[in-house]
Short mmCIF file of C-alpha atoms in Angstrom, two decimals:
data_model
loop_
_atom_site.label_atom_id
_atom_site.label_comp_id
_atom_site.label_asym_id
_atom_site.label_seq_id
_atom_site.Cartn_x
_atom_site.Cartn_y
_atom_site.Cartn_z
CA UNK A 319 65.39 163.26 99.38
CA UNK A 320 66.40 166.78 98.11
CA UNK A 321 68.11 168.80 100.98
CA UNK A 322 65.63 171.36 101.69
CA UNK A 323 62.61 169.80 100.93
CA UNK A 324 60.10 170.45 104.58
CA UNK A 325 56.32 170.35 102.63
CA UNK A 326 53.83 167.93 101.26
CA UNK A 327 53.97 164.25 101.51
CA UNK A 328 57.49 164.28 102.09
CA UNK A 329 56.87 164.24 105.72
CA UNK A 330 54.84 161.32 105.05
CA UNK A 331 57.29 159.46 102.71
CA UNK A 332 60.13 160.05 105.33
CA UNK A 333 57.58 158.43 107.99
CA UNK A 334 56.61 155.49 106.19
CA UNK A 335 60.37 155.38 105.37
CA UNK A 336 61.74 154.78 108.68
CA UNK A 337 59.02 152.93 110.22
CA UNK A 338 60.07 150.69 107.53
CA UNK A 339 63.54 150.75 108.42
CA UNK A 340 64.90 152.37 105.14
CA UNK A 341 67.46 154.74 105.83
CA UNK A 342 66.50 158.55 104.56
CA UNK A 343 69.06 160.55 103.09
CA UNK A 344 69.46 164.40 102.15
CA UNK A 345 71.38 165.13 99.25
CA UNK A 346 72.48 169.25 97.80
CA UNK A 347 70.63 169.73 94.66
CA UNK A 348 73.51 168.68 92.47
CA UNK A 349 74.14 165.20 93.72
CA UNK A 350 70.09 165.05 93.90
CA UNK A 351 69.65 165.74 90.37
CA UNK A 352 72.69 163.40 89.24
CA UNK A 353 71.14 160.12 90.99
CA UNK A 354 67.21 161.62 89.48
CA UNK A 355 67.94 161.52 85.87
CA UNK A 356 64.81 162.55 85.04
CA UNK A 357 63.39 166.09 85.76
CA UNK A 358 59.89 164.74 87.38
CA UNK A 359 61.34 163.63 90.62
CA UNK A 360 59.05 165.63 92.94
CA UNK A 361 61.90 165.63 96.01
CA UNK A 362 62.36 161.98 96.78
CA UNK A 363 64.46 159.08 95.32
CA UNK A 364 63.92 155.53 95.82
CA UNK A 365 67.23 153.46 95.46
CA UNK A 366 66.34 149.68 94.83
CA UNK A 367 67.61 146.81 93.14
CA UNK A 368 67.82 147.10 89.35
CA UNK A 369 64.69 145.77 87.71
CA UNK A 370 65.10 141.96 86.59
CA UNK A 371 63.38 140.65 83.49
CA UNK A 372 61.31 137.63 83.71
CA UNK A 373 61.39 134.78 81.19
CA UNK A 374 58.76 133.58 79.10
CA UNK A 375 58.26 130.51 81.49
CA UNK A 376 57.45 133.19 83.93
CA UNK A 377 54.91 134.89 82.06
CA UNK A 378 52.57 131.57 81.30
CA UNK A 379 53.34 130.12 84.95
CA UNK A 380 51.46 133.35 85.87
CA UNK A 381 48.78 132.90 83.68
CA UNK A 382 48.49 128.99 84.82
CA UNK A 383 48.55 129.75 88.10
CA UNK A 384 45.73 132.59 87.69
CA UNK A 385 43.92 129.51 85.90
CA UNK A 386 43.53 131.93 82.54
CA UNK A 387 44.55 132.20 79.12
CA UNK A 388 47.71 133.32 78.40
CA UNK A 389 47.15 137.19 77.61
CA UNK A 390 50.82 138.90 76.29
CA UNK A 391 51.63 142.35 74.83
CA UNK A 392 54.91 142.02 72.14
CA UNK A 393 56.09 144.82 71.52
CA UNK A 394 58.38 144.89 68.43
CA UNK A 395 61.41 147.49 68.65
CA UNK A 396 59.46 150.30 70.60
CA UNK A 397 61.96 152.82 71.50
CA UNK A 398 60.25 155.87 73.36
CA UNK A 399 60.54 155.17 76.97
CA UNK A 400 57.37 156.76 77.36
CA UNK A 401 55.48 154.86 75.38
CA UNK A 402 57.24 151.42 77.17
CA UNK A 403 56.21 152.98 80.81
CA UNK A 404 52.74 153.57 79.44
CA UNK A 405 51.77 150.81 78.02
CA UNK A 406 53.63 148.31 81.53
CA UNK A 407 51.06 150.88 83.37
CA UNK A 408 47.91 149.40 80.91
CA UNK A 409 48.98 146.05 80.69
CA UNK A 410 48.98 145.99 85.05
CA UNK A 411 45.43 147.50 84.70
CA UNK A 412 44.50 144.92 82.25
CA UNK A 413 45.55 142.41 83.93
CA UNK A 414 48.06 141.21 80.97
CA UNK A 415 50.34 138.48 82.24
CA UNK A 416 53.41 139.90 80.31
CA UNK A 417 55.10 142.03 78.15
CA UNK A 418 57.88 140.93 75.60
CA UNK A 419 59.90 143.62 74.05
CA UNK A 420 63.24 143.17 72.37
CA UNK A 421 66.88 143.44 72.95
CA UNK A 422 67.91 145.28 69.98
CA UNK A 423 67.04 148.40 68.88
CA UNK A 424 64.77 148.97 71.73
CA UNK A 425 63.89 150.57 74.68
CA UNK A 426 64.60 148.57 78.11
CA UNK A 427 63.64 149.12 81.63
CA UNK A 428 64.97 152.33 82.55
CA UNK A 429 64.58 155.18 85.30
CA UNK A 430 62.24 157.44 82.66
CA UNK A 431 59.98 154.28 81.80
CA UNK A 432 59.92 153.07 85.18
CA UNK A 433 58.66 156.48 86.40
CA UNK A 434 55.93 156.72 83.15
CA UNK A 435 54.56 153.55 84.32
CA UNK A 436 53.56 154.59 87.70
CA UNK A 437 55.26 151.52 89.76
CA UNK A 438 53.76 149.51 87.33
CA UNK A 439 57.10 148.03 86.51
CA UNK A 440 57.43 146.74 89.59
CA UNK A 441 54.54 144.46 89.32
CA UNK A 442 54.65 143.31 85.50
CA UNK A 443 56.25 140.60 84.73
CA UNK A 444 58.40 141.94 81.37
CA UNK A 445 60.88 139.38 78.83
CA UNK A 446 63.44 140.69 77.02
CA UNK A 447 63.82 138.38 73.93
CA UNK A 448 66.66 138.19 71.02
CA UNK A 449 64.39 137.69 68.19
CA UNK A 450 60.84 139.01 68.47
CA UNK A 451 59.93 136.27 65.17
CA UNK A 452 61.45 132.88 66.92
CA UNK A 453 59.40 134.21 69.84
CA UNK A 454 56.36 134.65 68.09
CA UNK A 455 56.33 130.99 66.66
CA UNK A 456 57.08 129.52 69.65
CA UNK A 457 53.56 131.62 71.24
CA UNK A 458 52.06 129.69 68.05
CA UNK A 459 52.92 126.18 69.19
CA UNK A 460 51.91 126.80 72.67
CA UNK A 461 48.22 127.99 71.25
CA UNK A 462 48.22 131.73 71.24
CA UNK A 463 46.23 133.34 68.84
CA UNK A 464 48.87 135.94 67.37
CA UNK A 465 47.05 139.51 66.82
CA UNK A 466 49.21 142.57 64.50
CA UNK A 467 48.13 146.60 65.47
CA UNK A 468 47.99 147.32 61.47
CA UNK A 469 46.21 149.82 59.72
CA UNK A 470 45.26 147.19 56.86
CA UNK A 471 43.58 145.37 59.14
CA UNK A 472 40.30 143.79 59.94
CA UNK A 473 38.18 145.91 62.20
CA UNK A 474 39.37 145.01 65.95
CA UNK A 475 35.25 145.22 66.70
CA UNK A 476 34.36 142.77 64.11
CA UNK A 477 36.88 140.05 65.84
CA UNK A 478 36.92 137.64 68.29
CA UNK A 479 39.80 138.23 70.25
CA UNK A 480 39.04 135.77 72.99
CA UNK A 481 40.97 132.73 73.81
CA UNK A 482 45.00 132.73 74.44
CA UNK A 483 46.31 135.69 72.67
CA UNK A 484 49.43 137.82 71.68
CA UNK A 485 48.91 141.42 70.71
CA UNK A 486 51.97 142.63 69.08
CA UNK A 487 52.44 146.21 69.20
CA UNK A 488 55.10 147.72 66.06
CA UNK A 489 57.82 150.66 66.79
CA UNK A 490 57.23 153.92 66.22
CA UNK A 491 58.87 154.42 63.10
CA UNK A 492 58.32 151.17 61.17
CA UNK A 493 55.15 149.58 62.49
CA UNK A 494 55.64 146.12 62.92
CA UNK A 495 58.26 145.51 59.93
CA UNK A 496 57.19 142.89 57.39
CA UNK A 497 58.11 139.21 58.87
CA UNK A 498 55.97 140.16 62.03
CA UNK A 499 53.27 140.86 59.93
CA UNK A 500 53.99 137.64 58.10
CA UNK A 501 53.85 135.64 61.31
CA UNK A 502 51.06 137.15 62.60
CA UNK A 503 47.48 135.01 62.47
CA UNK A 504 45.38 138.24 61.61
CA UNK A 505 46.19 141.77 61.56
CA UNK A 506 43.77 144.29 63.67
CA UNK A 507 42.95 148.13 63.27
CA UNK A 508 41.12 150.47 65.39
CA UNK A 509 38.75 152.25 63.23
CA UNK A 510 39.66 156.02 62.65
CA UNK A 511 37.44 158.80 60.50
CA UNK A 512 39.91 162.25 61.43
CA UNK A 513 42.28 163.31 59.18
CA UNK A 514 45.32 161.75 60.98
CA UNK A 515 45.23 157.72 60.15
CA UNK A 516 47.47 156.44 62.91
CA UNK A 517 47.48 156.70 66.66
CA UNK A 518 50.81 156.80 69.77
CA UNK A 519 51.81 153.18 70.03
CA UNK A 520 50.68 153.17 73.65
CA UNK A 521 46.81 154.87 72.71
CA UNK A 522 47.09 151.97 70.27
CA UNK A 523 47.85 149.14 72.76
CA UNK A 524 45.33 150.30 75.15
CA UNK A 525 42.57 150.67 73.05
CA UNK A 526 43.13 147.06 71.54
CA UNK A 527 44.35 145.75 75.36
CA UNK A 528 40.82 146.72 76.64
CA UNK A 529 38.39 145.15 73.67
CA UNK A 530 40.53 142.28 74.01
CA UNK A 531 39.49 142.66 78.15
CA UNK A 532 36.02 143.60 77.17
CA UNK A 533 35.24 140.36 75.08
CA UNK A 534 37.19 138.38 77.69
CA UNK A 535 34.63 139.82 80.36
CA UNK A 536 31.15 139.42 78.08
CA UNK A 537 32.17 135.66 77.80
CA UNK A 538 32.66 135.03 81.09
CA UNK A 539 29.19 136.68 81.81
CA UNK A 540 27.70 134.48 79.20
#
C-alpha cells in the first residue's frame, strides 16, 4: 500500500491481508506509483502471479463439465485495453466459457485491462491464439455456430443464436477484416436509428453477449 494511506477500506484490506497471511507493505509515493502503472490504484497493490492463458481445450472442458454449449467471445485484433477488460468483465457475467483474442497486433492481459475488468480476469478462462482464421475453422468442426458483429448484417433480433456458438468481435479500426467475415456462418448487427452507425467494441459485445443469453434462457424455460 501507499505510505501514508490511514482511511477507508484500507484498514480493512490490510486486515483481511494478514489474517490471510499476505505480507503488507508500505511503499513512498514514487516506488508506489512505479509498481501501479496505472493512475486508478486507489492506495493498494496486489502482487500475484502473472496471469496464464488457458488453451482452447480448457475453454470446452469448461463448458462440458458445466454440461452446456460451448459459448466463446473471439475477439479479432482488439487493441484498447479497455475495451479487452470490459468485455472479460461481460463475458464472467454472461457466463461465457472463454475468450480468444490474438497474439499479433493485439492487446494481451495487462495491469490496465486486468483492472477494467474488475477481477474478472481472474476468473475467465482467456486463449491467446496465432491465427484467429485456423481457429475459427477448427470452432466449425467441433459444431459452433460462428456469429460476425457487422453492420451488413442480419438483424441480431431476427436470429436464432441458440445452440454452440462463437461471437467474434472485430478491432477497433478494421472491424473484423475480410477472411473473418468470410469464415463466419452469418454476420449479425444491432439495429441503430441515431446519426452515429457504429457502437465501442465492448457496448457491441455486450449487447450481442446478452440476446445470445436471453434466447439461451427463453429455451430453457420452454
Amino acid at each position: 500500500r501507499k505510505q501514508g494511506e490511514r482511511h477507508g477500506s484500507i484498514f480493512d484490506i490490510v486486515k483481511a491481508a494478514k489474517k490471510a497471511g499476505i505480507p503488507v507493505k508500505e511503499l513512498d509515493s514514487k516506488a508506489f506509483m512505479s509498481m501501479a502503472k496505472t493512475g486508478g490504484h486507489q492506495g493498494v497493490i496486489a502482487v500475484v502471479s502473472p496471469k496464464e492463458y488457458s488453451s482452447i481445450e480448457d475453454i470446452f472442458e469448461y463448458a462440458a463439465q458445466r454440461k452446456q454449449d460451448p459459448f466463446i467471445m473471439v475477439l479479432n485484433e482488439l487493441t484498447d485495453p479497455q475495451n479487452l477488460g470490459s468485455i472479460l468483465r461481460t463475458a464472467d457475467c454472461l457466463g461465457v466459457h472463454g475468450v480468444v483474442i490474438s497474439k499479433h497486433r493485439a492487446c494481451g492481459i495487462t495491469p490496465a485491462v486486468a483492472k477494467v475488468s474488475a477481477g474478472a480476469v481472474e476468473y475467465m478462462r482467456v486463449a491467446r491464439v496465432t491465427n484467429i482464421n485456423s481457429t475459427i475453422l477448427d470452432f466449425k468442426k467441433r459444431g459452433l455456430w460462428i456469429m460476425g458483429a457487422d453492420a451488413q448484417g442480419k438483424n441480431c433480433y431476427e436470429v436464432d443464436l441458440t445452440g454452440p456458438i462463437a461471437l467474434v468481435i472485430g478491432g477497433e479500426d478494421k472491424g473484423l477484416g475480410k477472411l473473418v467475415k468470410e469464415n463466419c456462418d452469418m454476420l449479425i448487427k444491432i439495429p441503430m436509428f441515431g446519426h452515429i452507425n457504429s457502437l465501442n467494441a465492448a457496448v457491441a459485445a455486450s449487447i450481442l453477449g446478452y440476446e445470445i443469453l436471453r434466447q439461451r434462457l427463453s429455451r430453457n424455460v420452454n
